[in-house]
Short mmCIF file of C-alpha atoms in Angstrom, two decimals:
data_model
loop_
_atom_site.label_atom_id
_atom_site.label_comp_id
_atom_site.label_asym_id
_atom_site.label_seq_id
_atom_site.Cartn_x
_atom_site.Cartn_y
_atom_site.Cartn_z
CA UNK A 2 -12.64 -9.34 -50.25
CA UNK A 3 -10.74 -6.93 -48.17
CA UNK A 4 -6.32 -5.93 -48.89
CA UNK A 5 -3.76 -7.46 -46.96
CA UNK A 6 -5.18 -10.78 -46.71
CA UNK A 7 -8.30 -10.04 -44.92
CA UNK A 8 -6.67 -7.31 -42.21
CA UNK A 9 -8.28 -4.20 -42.51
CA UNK A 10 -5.92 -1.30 -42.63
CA UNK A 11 -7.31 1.15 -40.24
CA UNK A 12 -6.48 -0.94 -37.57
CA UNK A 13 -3.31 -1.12 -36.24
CA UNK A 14 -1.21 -4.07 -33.99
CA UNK A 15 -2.08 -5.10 -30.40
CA UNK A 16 -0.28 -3.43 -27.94
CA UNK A 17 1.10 -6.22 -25.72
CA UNK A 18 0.74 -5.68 -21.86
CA UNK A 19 3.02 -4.63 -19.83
CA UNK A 20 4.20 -7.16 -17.86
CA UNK A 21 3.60 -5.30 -14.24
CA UNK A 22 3.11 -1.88 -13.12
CA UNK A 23 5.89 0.36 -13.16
CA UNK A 24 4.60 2.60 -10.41
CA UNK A 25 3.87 -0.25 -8.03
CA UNK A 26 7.09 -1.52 -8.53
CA UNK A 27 9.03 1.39 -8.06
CA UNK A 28 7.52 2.11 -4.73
CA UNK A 29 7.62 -1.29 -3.39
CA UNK A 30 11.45 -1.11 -4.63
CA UNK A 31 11.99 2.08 -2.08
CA UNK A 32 10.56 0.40 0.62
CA UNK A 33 12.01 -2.69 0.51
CA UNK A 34 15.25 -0.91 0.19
CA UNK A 35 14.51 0.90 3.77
CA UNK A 36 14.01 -2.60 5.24
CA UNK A 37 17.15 -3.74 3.82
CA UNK A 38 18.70 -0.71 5.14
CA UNK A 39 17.16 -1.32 8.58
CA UNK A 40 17.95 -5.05 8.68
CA UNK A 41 21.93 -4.83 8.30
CA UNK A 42 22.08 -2.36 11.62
CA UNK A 43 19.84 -5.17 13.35
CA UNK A 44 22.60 -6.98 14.50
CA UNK A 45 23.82 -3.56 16.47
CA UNK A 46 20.31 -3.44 18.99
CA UNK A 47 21.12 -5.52 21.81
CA UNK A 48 18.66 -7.88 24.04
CA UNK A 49 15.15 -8.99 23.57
CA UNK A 50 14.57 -5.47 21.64
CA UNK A 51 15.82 -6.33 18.68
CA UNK A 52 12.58 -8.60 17.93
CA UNK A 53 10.02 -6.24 18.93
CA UNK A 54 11.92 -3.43 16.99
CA UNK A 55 11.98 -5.50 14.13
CA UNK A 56 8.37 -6.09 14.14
CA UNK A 57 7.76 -2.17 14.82
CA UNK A 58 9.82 -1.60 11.69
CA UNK A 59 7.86 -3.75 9.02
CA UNK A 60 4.35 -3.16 10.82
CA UNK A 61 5.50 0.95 10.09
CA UNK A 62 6.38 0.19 6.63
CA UNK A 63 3.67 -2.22 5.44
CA UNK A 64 1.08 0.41 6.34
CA UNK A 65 3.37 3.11 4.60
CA UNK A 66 3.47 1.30 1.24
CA UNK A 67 0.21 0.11 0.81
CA UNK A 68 -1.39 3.20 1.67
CA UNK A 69 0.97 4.79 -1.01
CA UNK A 70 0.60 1.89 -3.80
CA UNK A 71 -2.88 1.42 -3.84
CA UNK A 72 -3.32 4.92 -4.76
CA UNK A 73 -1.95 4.02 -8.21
CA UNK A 74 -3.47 0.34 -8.64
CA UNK A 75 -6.14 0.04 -10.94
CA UNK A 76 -7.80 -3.54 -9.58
CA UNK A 77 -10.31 -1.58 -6.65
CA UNK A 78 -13.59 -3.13 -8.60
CA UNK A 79 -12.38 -6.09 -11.56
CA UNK A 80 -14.81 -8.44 -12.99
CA UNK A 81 -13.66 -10.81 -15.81
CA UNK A 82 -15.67 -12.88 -18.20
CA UNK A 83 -15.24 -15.05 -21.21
CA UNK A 84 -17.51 -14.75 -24.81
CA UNK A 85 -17.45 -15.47 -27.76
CA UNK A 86 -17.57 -11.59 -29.38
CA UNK A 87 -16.61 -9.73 -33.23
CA UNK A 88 -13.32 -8.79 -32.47
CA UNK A 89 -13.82 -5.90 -35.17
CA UNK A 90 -16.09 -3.44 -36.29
CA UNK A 91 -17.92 -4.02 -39.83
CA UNK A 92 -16.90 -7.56 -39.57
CA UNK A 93 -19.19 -11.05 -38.41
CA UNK A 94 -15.70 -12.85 -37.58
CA UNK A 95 -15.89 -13.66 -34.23
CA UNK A 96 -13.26 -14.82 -31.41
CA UNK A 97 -13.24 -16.52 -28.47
CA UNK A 98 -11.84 -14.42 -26.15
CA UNK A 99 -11.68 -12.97 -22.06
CA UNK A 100 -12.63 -9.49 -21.39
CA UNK A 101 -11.30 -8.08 -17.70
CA UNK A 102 -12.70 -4.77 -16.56
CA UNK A 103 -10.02 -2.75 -13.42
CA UNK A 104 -11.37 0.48 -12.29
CA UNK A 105 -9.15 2.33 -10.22
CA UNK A 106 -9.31 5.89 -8.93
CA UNK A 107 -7.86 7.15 -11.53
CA UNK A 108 -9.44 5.52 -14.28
CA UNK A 109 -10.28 2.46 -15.55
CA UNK A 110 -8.13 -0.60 -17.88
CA UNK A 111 -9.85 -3.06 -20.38
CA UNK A 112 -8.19 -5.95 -21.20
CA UNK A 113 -8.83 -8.44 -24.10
CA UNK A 114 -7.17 -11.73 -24.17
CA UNK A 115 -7.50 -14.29 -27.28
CA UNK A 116 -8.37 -17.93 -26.25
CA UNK A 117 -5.85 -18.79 -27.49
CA UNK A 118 -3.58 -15.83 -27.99
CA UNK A 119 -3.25 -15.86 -31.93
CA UNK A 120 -6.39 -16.41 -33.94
CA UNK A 121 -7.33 -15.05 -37.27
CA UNK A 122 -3.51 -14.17 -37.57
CA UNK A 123 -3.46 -11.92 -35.13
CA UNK A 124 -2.56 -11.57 -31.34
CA UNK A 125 -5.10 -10.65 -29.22
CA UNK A 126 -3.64 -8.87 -26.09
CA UNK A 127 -4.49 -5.72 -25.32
CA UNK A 128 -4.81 -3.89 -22.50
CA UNK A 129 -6.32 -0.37 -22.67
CA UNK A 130 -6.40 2.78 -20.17
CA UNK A 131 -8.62 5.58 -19.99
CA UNK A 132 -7.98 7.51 -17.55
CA UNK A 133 -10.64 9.98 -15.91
CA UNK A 134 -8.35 11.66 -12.87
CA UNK A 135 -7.56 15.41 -12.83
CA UNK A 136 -6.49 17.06 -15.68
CA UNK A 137 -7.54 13.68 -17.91
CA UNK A 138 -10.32 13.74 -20.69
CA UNK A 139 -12.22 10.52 -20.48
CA UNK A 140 -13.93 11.22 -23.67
CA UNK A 141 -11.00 12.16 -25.44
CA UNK A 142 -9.32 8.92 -25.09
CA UNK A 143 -12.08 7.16 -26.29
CA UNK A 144 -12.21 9.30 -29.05
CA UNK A 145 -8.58 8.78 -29.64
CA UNK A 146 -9.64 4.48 -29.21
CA UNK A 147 -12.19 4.92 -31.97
CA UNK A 148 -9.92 6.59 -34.22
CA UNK A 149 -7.32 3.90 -33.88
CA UNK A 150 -9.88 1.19 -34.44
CA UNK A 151 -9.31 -0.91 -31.14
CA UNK A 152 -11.59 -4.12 -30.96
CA UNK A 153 -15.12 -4.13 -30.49
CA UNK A 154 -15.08 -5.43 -26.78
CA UNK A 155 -13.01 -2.71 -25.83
CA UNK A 156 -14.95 0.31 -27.22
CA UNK A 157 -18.09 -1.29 -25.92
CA UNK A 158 -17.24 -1.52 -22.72
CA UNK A 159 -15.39 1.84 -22.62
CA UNK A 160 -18.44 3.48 -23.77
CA UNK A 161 -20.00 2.86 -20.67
CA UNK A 162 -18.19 4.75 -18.51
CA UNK A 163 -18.09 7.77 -21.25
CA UNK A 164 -19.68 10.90 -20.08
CA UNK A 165 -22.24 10.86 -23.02
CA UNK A 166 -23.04 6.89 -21.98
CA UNK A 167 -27.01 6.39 -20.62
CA UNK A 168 -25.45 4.42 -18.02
CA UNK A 169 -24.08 7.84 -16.07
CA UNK A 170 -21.72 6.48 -13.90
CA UNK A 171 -18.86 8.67 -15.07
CA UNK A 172 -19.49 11.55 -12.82
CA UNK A 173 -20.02 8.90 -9.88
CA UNK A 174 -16.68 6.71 -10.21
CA UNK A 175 -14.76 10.22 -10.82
CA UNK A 176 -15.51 11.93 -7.95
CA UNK A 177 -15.30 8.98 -5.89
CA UNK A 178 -11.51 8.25 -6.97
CA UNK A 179 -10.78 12.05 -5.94
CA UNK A 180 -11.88 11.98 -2.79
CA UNK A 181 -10.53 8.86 -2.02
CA UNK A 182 -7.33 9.70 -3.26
CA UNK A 183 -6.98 12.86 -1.24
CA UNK A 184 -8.31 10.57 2.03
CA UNK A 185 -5.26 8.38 1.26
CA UNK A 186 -3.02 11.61 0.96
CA UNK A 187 -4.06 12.55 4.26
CA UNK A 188 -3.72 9.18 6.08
CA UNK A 189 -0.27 8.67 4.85
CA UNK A 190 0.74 12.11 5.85
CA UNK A 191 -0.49 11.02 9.42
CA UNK A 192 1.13 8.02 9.15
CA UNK A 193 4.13 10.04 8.60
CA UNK A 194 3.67 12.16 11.60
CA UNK A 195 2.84 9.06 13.96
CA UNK A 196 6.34 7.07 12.36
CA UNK A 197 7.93 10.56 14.21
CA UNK A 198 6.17 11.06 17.04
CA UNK A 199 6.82 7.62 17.95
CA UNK A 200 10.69 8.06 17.17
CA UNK A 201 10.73 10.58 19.35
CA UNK A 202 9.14 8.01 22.60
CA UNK A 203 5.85 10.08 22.27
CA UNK A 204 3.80 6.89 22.38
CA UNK A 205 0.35 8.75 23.02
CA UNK A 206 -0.18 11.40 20.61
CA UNK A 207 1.58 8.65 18.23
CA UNK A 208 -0.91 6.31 19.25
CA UNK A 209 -3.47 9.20 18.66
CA UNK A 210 -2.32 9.92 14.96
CA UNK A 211 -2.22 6.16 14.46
CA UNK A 212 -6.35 5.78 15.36
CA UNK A 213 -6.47 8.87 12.92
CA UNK A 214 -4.40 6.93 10.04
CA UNK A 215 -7.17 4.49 10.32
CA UNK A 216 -10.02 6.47 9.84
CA UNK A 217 -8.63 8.26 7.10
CA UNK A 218 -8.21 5.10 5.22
CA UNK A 219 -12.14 3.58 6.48
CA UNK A 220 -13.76 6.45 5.06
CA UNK A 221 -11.38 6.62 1.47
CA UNK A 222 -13.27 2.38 1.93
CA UNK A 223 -16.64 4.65 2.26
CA UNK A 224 -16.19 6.76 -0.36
CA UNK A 225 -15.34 4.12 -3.23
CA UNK A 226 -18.17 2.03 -2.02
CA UNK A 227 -20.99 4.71 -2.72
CA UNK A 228 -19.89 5.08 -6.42
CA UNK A 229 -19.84 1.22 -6.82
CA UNK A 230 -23.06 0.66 -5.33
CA UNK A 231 -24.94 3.03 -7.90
CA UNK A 232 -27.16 1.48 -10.45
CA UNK A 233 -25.15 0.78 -13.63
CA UNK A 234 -25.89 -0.59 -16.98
CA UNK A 235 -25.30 -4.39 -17.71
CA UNK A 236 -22.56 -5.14 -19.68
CA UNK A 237 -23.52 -7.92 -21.66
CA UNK A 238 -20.69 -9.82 -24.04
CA UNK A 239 -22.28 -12.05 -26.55
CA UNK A 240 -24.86 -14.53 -24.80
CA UNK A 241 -22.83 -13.57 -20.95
CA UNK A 242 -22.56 -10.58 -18.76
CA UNK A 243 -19.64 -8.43 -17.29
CA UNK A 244 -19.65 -8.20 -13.58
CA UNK A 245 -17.39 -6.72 -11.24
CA UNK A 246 -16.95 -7.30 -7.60
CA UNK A 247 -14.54 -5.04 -5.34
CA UNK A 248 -10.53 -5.91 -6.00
CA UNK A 249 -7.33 -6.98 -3.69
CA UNK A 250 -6.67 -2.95 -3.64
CA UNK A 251 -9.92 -2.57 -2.35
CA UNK A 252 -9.38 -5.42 0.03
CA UNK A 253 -5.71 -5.02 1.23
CA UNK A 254 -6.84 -0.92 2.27
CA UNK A 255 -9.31 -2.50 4.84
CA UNK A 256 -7.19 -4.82 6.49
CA UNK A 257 -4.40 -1.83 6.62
CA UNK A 258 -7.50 0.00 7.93
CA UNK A 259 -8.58 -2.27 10.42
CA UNK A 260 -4.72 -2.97 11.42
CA UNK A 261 -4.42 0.85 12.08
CA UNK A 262 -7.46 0.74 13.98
CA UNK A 263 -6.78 -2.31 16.51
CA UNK A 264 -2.90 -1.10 16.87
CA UNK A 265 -3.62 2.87 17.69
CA UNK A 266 -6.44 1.34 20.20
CA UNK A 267 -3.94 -1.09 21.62
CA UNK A 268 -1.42 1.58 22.43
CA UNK A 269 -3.75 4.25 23.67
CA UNK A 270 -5.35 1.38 26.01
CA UNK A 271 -1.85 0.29 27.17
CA UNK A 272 -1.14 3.84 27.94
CA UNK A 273 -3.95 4.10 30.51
CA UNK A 274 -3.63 0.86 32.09
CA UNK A 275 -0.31 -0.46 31.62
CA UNK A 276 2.59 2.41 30.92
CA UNK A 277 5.04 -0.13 32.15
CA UNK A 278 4.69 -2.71 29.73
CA UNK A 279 3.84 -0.32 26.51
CA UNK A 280 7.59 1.42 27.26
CA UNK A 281 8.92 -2.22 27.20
CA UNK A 282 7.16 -2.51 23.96
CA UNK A 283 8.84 0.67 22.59
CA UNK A 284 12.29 -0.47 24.68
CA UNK A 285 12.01 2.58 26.63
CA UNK A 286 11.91 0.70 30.33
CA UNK A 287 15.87 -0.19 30.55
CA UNK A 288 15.76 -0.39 34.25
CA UNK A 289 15.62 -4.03 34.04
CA UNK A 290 17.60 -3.69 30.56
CA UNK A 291 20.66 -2.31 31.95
CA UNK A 292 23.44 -4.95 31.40
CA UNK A 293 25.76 -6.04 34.70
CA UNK A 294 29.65 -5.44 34.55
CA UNK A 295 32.13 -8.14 35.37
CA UNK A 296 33.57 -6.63 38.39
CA UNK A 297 36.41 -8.98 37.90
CA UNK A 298 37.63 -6.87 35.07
CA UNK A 299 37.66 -3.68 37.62
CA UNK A 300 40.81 -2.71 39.24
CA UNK A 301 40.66 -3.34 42.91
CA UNK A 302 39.69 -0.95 45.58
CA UNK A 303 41.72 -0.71 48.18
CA UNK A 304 39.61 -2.21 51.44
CA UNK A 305 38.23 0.17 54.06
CA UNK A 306 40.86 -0.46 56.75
CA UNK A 307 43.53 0.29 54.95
CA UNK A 308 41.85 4.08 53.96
CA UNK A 309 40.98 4.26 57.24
CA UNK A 310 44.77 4.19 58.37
CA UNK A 311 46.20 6.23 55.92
CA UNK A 312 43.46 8.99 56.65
CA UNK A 313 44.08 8.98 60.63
CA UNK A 314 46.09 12.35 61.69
CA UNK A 315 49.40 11.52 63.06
CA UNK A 316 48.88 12.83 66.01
CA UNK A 317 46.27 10.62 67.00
CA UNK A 318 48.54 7.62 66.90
CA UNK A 319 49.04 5.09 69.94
CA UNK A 320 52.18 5.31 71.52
CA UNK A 321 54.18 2.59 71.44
CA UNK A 322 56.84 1.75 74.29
CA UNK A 323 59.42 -0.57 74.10
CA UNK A 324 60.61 -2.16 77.02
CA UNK A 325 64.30 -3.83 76.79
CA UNK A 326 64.37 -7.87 78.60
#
């Protein structure tokens, strides 16, 4: 018989998750705000432009914010399963319950979620980071999870990516997350620099930088894959095992990749073989955009003969006679 009615007193509440990412949602706020922005001068841009500008505009900042936001997701590799599992340590109660594993660059979340919510009055919810980026002590915060006495699903599959864990992955998942995460860095910086050059009509080097973006961002793909595909430990939950597959972060970085890719090749291609139409792309050909004035509005010239007249010297006037009948 344990105090307080069975709840052991070294372990404290369940802390309820967020509901969404702060981070995420702040920088999908600023962007959205620049489209917003850019939408209300729309109606300004005259002619057939305004389409293809528009389309320039949310192609430019669809590959700005996701190359920004996935550097803070934490869904690159998930894998979710459900068990039956103790739910504490020292204790043979067990719960029925789904255990989600995120990695992200900078570390990796553990969720536990009670089927149903509240059994063996409690709430099961929790959603646990441990971070491993620069200036982070993975060990640490497990340390700090022991000592608050979070479930038994959580600690056991936090102890696999621990430094000390058999499994030594650690080193592999942490290095990979910093060198992806400065890849990203550089690609959005060039992204930056192409969003200017190609503000300021110079469509090839912009082009160039563009073809650069996306290699920057294939290779960040590269880097993240070689830590996943390392031999790692099972993680077995009760009679089922954890696995983890790559996530929508993971996912939505190759399409901006490959979106880069085919749109720099598109405009350097253009540029070789058709200028013409790649500066009506940009709305930079506006001989054939120039709009025609209603002459009808115009005050009216005076006609030819009549300048001609009032030019001729006076001494080159006819004569005239006049004879009397």
């Amino acid at each position: 018989m344990t105090l307080w009615n069975g709840s052991y007193p070294f372990y404290p509440g369940a802390n309820a998750c967020f509901p969404f990412d702060t981070t995420r949602a702040v920088i999908v706020t600023i962007f959205l705000s620049v489209l917003v922005t850019f939408i209300i001068i729309l109606p300004g841009i005259r002619g057939r432009g305004r389409l293809l500008w528009f389309l320039r505009l949310v192609l430019g900042l669809f590959v700005g914010a996701v190359v920004l936001t996935v550097q803070f997701t934490r869904d690159w590799e998930t894998g979710w399963v459900q068990a039956n599992t103790s739910y504490k340590s020292f204790s043979p109660v067990q719960v029925n319950a789904d255990i989600g594993l995120h990695i992200g660059l900078a570390g990796v979340n553990i969720t536990l979620r009670g089927n149903p919510v509240n059994q063996i009055n409690e709430t099961i919810n929790y959603n646990e980071h441990f971070p491993w980026n620069l200036g982070a002590d993975y060990d640490r915060s497990y340390s700090e999870g022991l000592e608050k006495g979070l479930p038994s699903p959580i600690l056991y599959v936090a102890e696999k990516f621990s430094t000390q864990s058999p499994c030594a992955v650690h080193r592999q998942y942490r290095i990979a997350g910093h060198y992806v995460s400065l890849t990203l860095w550089l690609a959005f910086c060039t992204w930056l620099i192409s969003v200017l050059l190609f503000s300021m009509s110079i469509l090839l080097y912009g082009g160039h930088m563009l073809l650069l973006t996306a290699t920057l961002i294939l290779f960040s793909l590269l880097f993240f894959s070689t830590a996943r595909n390392t031999v790692k430990c099972p993680i077995q939950i009760g009679s089922v095992s954890l696995r983890t597959d790559y996530g929508e972060s993971f996912w939505l970085t190759l399409a901006t990749g490959l979106l880069c890719l085919l749109l720099g090749l598109g405009i350097i291609i253009l540029n070789s073989v058709q200028p013409e139409k790649l500066k009506l792309i940009f709305s930079l050909d506006k001989s054939c955009k120039e709009e025609v004035w209603d002459k009808s509005c115009l005050p009216v010239e005076p006609s030819c003969s009549v300048q001609d007249v009032l030019m001729v010297p006076l001494g080159e006037l006819c004569q005239v006679t006049a004879t009397q009948l």
